[in-house]
mmCIF file of C-alpha atoms in Angstrom:
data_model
loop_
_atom_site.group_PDB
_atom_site.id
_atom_site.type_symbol
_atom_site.label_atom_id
_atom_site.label_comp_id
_atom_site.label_asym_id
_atom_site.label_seq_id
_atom_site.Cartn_x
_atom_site.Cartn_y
_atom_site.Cartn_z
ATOM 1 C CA UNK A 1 3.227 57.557 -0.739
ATOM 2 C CA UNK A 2 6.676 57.477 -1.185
ATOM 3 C CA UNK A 3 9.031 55.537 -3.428
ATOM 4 C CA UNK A 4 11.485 56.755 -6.573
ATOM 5 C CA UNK A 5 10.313 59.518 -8.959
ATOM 6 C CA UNK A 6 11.680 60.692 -12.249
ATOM 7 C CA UNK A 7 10.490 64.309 -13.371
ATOM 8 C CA UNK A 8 11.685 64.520 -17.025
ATOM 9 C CA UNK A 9 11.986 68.658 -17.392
ATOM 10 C CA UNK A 10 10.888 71.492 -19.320
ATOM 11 C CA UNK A 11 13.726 72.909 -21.906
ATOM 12 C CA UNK A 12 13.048 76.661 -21.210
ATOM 13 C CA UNK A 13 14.992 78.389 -17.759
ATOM 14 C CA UNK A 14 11.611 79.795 -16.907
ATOM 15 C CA UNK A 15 9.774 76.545 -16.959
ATOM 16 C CA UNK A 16 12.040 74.869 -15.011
ATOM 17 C CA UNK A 17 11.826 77.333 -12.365
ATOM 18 C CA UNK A 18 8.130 77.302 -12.543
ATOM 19 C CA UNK A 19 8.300 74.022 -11.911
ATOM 20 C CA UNK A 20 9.808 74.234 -8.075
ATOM 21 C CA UNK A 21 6.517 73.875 -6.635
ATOM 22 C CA UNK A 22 5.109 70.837 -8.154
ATOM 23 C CA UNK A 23 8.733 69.290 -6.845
ATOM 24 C CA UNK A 24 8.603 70.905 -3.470
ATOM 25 C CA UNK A 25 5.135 68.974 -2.902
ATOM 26 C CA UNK A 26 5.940 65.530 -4.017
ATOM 27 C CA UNK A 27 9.438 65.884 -1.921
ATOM 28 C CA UNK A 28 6.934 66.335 1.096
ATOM 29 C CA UNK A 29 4.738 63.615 0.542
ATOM 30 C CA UNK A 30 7.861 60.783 0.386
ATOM 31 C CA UNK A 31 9.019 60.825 -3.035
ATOM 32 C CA UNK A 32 13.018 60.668 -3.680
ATOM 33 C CA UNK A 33 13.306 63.275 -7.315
ATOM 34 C CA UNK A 34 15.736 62.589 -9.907
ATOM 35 C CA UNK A 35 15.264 65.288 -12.582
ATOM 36 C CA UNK A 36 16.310 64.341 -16.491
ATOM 37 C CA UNK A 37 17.016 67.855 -17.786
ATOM 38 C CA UNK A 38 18.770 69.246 -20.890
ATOM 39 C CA UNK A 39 22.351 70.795 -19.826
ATOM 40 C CA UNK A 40 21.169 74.250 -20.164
ATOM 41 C CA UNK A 41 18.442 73.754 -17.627
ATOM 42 C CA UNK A 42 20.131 71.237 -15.308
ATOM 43 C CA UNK A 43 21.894 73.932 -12.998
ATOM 44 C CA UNK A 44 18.241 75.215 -12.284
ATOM 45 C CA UNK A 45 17.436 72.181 -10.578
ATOM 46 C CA UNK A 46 20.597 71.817 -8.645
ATOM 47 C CA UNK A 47 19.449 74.995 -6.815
ATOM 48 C CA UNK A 48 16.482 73.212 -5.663
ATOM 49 C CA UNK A 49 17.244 71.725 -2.543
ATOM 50 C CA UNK A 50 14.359 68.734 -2.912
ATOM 51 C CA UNK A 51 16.002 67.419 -6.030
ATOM 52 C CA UNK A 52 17.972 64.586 -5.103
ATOM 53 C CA UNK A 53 19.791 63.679 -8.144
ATOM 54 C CA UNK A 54 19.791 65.374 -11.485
ATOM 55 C CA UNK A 55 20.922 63.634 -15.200
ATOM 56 C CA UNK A 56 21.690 65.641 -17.817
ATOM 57 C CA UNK A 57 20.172 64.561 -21.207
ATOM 58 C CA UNK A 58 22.453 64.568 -24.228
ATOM 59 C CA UNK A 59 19.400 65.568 -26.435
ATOM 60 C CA UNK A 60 19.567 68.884 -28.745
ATOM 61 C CA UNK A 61 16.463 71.054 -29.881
ATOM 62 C CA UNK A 62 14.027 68.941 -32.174
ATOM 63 C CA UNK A 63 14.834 65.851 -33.546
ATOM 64 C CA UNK A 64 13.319 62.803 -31.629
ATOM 65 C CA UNK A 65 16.523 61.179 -31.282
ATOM 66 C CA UNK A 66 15.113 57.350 -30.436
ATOM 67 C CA UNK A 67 18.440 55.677 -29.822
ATOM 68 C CA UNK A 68 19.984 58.383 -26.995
ATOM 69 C CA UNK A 69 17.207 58.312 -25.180
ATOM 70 C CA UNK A 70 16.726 53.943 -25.808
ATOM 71 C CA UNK A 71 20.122 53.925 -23.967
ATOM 72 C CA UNK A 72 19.215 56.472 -21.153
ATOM 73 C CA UNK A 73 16.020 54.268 -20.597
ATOM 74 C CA UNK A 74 17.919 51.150 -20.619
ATOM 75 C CA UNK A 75 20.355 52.510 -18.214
ATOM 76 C CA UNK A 76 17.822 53.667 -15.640
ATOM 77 C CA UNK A 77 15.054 50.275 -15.969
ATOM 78 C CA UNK A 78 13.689 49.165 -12.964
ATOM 79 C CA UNK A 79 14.919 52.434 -10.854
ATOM 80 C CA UNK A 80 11.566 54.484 -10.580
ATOM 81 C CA UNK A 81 7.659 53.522 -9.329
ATOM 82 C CA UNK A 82 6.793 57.107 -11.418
ATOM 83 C CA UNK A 83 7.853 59.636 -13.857
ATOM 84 C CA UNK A 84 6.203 62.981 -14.208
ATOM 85 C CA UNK A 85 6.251 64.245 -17.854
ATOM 86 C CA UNK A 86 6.226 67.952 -17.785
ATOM 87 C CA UNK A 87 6.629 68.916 -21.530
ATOM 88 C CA UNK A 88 3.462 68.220 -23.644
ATOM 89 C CA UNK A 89 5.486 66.988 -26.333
ATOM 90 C CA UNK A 90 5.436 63.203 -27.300
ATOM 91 C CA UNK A 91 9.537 62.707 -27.174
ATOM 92 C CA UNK A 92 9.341 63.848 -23.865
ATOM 93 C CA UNK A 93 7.114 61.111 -23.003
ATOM 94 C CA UNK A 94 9.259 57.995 -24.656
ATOM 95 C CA UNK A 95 12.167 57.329 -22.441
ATOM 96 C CA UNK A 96 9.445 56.616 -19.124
ATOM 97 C CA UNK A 97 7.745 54.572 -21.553
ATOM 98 C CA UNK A 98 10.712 52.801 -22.814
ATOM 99 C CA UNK A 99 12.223 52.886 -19.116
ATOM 100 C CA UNK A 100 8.806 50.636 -18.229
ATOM 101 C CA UNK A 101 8.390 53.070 -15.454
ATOM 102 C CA UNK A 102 5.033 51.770 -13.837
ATOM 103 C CA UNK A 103 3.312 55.241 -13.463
ATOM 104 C CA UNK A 104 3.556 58.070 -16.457
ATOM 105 C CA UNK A 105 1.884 61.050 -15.171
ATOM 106 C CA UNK A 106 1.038 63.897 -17.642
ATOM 107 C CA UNK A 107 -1.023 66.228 -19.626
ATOM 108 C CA UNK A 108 -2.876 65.119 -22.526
ATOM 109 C CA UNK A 109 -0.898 66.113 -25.508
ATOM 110 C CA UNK A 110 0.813 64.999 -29.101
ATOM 111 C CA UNK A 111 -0.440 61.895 -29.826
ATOM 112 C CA UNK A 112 1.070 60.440 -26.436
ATOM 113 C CA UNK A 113 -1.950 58.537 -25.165
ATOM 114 C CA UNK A 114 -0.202 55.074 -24.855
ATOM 115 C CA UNK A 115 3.013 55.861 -23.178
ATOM 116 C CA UNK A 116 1.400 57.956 -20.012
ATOM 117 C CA UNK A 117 -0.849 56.063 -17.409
ATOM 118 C CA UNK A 118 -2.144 58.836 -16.088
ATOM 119 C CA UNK A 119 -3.548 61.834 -17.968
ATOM 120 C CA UNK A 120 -4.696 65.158 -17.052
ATOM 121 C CA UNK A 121 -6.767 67.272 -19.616
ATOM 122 C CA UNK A 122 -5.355 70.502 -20.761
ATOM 123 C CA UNK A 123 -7.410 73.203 -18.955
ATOM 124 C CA UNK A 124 -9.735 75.335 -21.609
ATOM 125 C CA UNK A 125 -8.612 78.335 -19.852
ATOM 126 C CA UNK A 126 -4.918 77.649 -18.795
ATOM 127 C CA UNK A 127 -4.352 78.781 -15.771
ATOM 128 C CA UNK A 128 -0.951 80.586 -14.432
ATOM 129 C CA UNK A 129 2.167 78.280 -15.452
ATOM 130 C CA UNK A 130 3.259 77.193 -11.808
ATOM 131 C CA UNK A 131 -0.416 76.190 -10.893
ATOM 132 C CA UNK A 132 -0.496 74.113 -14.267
ATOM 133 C CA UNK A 133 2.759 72.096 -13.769
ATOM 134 C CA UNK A 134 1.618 71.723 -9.578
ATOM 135 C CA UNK A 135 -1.806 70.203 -10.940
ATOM 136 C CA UNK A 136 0.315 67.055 -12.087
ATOM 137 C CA UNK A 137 0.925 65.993 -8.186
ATOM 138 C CA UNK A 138 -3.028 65.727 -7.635
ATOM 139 C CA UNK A 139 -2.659 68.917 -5.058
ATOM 140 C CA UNK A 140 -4.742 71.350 -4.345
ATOM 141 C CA UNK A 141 -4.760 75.166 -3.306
ATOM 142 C CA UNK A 142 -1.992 75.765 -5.928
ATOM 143 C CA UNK A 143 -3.248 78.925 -6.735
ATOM 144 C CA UNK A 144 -0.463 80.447 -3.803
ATOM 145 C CA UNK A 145 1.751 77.815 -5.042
ATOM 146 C CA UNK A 146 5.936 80.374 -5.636
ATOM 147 C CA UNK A 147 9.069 79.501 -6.860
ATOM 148 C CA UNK A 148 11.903 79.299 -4.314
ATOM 149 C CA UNK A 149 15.421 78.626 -5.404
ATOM 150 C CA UNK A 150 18.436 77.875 -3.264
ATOM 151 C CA UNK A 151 22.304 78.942 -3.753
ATOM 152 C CA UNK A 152 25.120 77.839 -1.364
ATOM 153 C CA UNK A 153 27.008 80.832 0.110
ATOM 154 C CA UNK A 154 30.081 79.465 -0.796
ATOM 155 C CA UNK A 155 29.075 79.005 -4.091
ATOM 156 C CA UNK A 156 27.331 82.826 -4.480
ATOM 157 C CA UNK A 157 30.970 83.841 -2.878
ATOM 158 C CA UNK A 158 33.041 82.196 -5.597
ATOM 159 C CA UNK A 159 31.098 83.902 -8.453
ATOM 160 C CA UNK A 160 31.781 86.784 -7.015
ATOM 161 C CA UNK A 161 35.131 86.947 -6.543
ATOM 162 C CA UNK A 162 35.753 85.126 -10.350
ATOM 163 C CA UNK A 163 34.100 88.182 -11.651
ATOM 164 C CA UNK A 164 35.117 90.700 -9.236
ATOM 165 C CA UNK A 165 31.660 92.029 -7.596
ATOM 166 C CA UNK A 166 30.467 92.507 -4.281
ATOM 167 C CA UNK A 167 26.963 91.174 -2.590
ATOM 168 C CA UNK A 168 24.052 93.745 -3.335
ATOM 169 C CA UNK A 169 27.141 96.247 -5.004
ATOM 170 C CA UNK A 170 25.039 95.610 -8.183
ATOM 171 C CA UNK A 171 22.210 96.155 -10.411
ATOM 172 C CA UNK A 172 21.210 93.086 -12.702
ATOM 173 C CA UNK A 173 19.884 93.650 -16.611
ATOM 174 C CA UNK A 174 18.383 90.340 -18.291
ATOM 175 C CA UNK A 175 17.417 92.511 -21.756
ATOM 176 C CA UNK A 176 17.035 89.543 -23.748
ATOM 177 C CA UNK A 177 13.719 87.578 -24.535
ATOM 178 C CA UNK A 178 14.497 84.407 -26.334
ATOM 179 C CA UNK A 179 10.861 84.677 -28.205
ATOM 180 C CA UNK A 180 11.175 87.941 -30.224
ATOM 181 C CA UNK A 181 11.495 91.943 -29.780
ATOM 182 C CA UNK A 182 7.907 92.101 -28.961
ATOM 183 C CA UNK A 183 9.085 90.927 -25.584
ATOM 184 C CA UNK A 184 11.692 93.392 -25.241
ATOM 185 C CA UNK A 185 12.046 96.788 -23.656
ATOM 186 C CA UNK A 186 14.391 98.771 -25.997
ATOM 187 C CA UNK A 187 18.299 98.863 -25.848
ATOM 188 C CA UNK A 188 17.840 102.795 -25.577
ATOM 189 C CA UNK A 189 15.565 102.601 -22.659
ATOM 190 C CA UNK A 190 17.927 100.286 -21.145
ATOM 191 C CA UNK A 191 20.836 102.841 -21.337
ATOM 192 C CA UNK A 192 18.903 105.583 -19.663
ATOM 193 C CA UNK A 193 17.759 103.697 -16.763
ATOM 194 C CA UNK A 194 21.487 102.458 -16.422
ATOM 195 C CA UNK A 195 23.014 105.754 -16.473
ATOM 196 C CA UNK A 196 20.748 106.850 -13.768
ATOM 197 C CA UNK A 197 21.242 104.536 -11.312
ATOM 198 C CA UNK A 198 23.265 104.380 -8.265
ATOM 199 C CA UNK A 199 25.033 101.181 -9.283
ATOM 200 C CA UNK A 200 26.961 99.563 -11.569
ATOM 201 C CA UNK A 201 25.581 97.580 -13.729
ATOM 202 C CA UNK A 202 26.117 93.393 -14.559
ATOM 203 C CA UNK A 203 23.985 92.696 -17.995
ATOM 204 C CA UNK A 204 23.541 88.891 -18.397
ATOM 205 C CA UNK A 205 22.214 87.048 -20.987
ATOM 206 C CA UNK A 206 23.438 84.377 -24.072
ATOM 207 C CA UNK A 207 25.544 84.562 -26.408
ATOM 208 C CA UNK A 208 23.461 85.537 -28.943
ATOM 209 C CA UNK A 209 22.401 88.188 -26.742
ATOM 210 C CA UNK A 210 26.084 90.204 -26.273
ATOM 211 C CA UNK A 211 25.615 92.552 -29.166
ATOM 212 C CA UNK A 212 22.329 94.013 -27.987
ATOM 213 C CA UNK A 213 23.520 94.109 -24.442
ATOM 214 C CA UNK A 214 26.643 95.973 -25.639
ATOM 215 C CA UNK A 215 24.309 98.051 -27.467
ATOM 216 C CA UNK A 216 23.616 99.023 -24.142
ATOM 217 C CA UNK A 217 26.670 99.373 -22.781
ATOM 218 C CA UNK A 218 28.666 101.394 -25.035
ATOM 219 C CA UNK A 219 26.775 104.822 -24.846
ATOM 220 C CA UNK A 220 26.673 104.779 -20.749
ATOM 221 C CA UNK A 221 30.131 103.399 -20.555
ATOM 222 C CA UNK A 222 31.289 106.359 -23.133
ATOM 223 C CA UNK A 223 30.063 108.664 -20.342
ATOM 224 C CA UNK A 224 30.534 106.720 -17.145
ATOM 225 C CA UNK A 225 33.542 104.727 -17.672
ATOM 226 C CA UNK A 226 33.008 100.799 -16.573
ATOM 227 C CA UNK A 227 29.337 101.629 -15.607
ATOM 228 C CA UNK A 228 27.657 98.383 -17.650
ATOM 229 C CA UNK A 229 29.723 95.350 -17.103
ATOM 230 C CA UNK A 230 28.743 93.076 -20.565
ATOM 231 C CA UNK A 231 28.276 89.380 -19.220
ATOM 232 C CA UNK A 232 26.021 88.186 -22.121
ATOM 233 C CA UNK A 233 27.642 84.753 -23.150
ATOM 234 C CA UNK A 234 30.461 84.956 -20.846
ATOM 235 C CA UNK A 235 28.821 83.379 -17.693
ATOM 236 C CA UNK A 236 27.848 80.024 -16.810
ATOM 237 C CA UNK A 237 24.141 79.694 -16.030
ATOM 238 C CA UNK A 238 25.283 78.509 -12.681
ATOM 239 C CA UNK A 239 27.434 82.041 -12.467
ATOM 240 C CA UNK A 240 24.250 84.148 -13.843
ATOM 241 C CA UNK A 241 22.291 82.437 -10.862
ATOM 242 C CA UNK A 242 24.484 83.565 -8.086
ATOM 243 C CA UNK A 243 25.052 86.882 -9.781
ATOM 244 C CA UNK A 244 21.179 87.424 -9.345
ATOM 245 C CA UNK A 245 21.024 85.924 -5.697
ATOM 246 C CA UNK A 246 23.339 88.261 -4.530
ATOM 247 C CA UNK A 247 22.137 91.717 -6.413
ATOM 248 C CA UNK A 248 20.323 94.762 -5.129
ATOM 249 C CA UNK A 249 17.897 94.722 -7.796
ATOM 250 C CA UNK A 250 16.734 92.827 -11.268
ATOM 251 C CA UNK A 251 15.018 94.555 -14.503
ATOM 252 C CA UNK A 252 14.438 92.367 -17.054
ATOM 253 C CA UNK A 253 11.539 91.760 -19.729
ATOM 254 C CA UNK A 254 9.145 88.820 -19.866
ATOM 255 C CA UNK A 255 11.743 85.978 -19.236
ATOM 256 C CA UNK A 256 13.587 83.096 -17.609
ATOM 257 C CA UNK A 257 15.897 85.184 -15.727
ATOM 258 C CA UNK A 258 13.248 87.194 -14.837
ATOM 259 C CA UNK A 259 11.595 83.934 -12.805
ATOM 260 C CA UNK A 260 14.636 83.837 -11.743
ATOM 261 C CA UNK A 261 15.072 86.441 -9.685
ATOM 262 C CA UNK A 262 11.572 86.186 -8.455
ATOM 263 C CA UNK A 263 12.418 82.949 -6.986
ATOM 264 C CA UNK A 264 15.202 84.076 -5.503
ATOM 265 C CA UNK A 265 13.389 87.181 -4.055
ATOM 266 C CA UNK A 266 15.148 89.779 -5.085
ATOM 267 C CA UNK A 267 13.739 93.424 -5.167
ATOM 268 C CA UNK A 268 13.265 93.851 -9.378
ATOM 269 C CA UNK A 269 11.150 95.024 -12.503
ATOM 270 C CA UNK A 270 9.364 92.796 -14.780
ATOM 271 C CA UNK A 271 8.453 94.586 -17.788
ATOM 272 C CA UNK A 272 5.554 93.075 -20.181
ATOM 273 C CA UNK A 273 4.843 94.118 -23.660
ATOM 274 C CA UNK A 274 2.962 91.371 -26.019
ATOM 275 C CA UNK A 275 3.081 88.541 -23.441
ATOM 276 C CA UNK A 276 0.729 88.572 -20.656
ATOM 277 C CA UNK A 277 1.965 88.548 -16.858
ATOM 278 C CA UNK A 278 -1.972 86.561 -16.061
ATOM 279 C CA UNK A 279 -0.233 83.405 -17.383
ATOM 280 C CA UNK A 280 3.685 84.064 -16.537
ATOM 281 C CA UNK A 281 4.520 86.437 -13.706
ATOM 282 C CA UNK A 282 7.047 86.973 -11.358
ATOM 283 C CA UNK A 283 5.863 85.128 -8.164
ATOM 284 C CA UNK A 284 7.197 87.674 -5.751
ATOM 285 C CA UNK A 285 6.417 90.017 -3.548
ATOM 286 C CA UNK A 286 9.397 92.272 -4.620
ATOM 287 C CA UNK A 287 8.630 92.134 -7.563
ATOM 288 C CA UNK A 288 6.341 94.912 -9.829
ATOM 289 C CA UNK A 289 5.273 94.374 -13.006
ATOM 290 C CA UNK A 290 5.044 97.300 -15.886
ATOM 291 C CA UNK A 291 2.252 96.488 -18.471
ATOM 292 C CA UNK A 292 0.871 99.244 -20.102
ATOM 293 C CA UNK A 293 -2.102 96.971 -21.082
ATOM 294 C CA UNK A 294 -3.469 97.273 -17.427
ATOM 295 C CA UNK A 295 -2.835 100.730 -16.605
ATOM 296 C CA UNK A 296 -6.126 102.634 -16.843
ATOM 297 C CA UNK A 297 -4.223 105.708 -17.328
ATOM 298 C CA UNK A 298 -2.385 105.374 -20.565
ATOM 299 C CA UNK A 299 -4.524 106.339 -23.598
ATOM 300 C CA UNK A 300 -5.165 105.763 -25.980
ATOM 301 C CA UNK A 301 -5.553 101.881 -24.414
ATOM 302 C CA UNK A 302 -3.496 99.107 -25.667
ATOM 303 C CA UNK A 303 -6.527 96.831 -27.317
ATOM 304 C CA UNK A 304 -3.801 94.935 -29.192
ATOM 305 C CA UNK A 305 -2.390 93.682 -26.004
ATOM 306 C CA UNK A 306 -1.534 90.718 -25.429
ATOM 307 C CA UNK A 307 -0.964 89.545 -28.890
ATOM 308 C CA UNK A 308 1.612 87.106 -27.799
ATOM 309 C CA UNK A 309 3.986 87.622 -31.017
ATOM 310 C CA UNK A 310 7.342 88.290 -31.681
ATOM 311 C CA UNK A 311 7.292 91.113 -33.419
ATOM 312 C CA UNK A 312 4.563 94.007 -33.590
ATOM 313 C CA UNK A 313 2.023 93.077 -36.078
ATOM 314 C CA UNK A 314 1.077 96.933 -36.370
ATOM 315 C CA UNK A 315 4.960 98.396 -36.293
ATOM 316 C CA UNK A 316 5.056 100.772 -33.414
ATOM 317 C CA UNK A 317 5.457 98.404 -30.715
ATOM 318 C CA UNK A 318 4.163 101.250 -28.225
ATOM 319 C CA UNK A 319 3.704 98.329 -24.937
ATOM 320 C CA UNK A 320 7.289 98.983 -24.786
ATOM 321 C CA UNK A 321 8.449 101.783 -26.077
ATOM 322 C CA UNK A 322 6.225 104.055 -24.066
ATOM 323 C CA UNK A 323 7.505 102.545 -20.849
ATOM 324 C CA UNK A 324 10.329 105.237 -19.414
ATOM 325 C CA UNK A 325 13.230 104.879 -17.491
ATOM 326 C CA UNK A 326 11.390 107.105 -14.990
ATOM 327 C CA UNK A 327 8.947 104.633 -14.419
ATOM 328 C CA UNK A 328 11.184 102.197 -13.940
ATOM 329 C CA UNK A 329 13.158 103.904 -11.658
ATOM 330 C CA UNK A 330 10.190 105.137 -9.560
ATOM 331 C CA UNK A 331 9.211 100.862 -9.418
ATOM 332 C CA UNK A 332 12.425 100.068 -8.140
ATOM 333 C CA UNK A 333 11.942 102.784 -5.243
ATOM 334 C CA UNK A 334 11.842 100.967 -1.830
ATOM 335 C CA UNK A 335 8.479 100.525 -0.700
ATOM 336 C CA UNK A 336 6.878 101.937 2.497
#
């Protein structure tokens, strides 16, 4: 099949990573991949070793911003035989349209029937994320479809020695959840499982996530001296990749990192409380999942679960809060 393809991207770190498969097959059938992809995401797909060239959009959140992305599709006319559209949104959809890119392949969605050639239906009961983006190359089987990332050596080396760590001489925290508290294990919970393990350990996350990740720093580091390292904001997101690649373990809540580290298959602990690891988990055989929802055992049962919002519409948020450090630590255990 063959020929020049243009995947425009998801905005979210998880999505992108989800998306691996769906590029790994069209790589194998013939097709050269440029990826369009906002800066925040763009590092993601430069640790894909199928991607052949990656350009970074100059779009911000919202806004359909007609006359940047006009330009872009001026720029890159005549270049590709497809582009696969992997956002449902209708901006995502203009610049292949405006590009006059021959084939537009992508779901049905916003009110984007003219500027896609090819649709596929959204699924009444969507299946898990990586099989939904892998059902956009025409594939099948994608049900075993995983995420697999790539980092240079050299390039896991350097991040090391810029933040002075050694390969698998650390533990990695990802405590944020860019959707809302309902996705997040508690800062206290956090602190106890730190202060029990063997390690030290790097927390990573945004910006806007430093003050809960100090949070969880500054009681273990009162007691263990320069036990949590507080990364949050201070990292690149090609930095926070290597720092993952090259930990001994991951815990982290219902997130992008958390795909990230799956992909990368390291050992770690995905921990679920209104989201629903059915539609979005950790492709891994490392990893384990904690959801209180599906464990039999814990009473009285979590009917609520998943409710999928941000904050707990009945106040005790208890698919968190009743997970333990001790079950986390027990998780992390090497297996048999």
């Amino acid at each position: 099949m063959g020929g020049e393809s243009l995947i425009i991207a998801p905005q979210w770190i998880g999505d992108a990573v989800m998306t691996e498969p769906l590029l790994r097959r069209l790589q194998a059938r013939g097709e050269r991949l440029t990826v369009g992809a906002l800066p925040w995401v763009a590092p993601v797909y430069r640790a894909m070793p199928q991607v052949a060239e990656v350009i970074e959009f100059p779009f911000a959140h919202g806004g359909l911003q007609f006359r940047e992305r006009r330009a872009i599709a001026k720029r890159i006319e005549g270049r590709f035989d497809k582009a696969y559209v992997l956002p449902n949104s209708l901006k995502s959809a203009l610049l292949p349209f405006l590009a006059s890119i021959p084939e537009r392949i992508g779901y049905f969605g916003e009110a984007r029937v003219g500027l896609l050639t090819h649709r596929l239906k959204n699924p009444k009961n969507k299946p898990p994320m990586v099989a939904f983006y892998s059902a956009l190359s025409g594939g099948t089987d994608l049900e075993k479809d995983r995420p697999q990332l790539q980092m240079a050596a050299a390039d896991i080396d350097q991040a090391l020695a810029e933040l002075g760590l050694q390969r698998g001489g650390f533990h990695v925290f990802a405590p944020g959840a860019e959707y809302g508290p309902a996705k997040r294990w508690p800062a206290r919970r956090f602190s106890e499982l730190a202060a029990r393990l063997d390690l030290p350990v790097v927390l990573l996350g945004s910006g806007k996530e430093a003050a809960l990740c100090e949070e969880i720093a500054v009681p273990v580091n009162a007691a263990q001296p320069g036990k949590c390292l507080n990364f949050a904001g201070k990292t690149s997101l090609v930095q926070a990749l290597c720092l993952i690649a090259a930990c001994k373990s991951t815990i982290s809540n219902d997130s992008g990192l958390m795909h990230v580290a799956a992909a990368f298959g390291v050992p770690q602990v995905a921990i679920f409380g209104s989201s629903s690891p059915l539609h979005t988990p950790p492709l891994s055989d490392k990893a384990t999942v904690l959801w209180l929802k599906a464990d039999a055992a814990y009473q009285p049962p979590l009917d609520c679960a998943p409710c999928f919002e941000r904050e707990c519409p009945l106040g005790h948020t208890r698919c968190l809060n009743d997970i333990g450090a001790d079950r986390v630590l027990a998780a992390l255990a090497p297996r048999p």
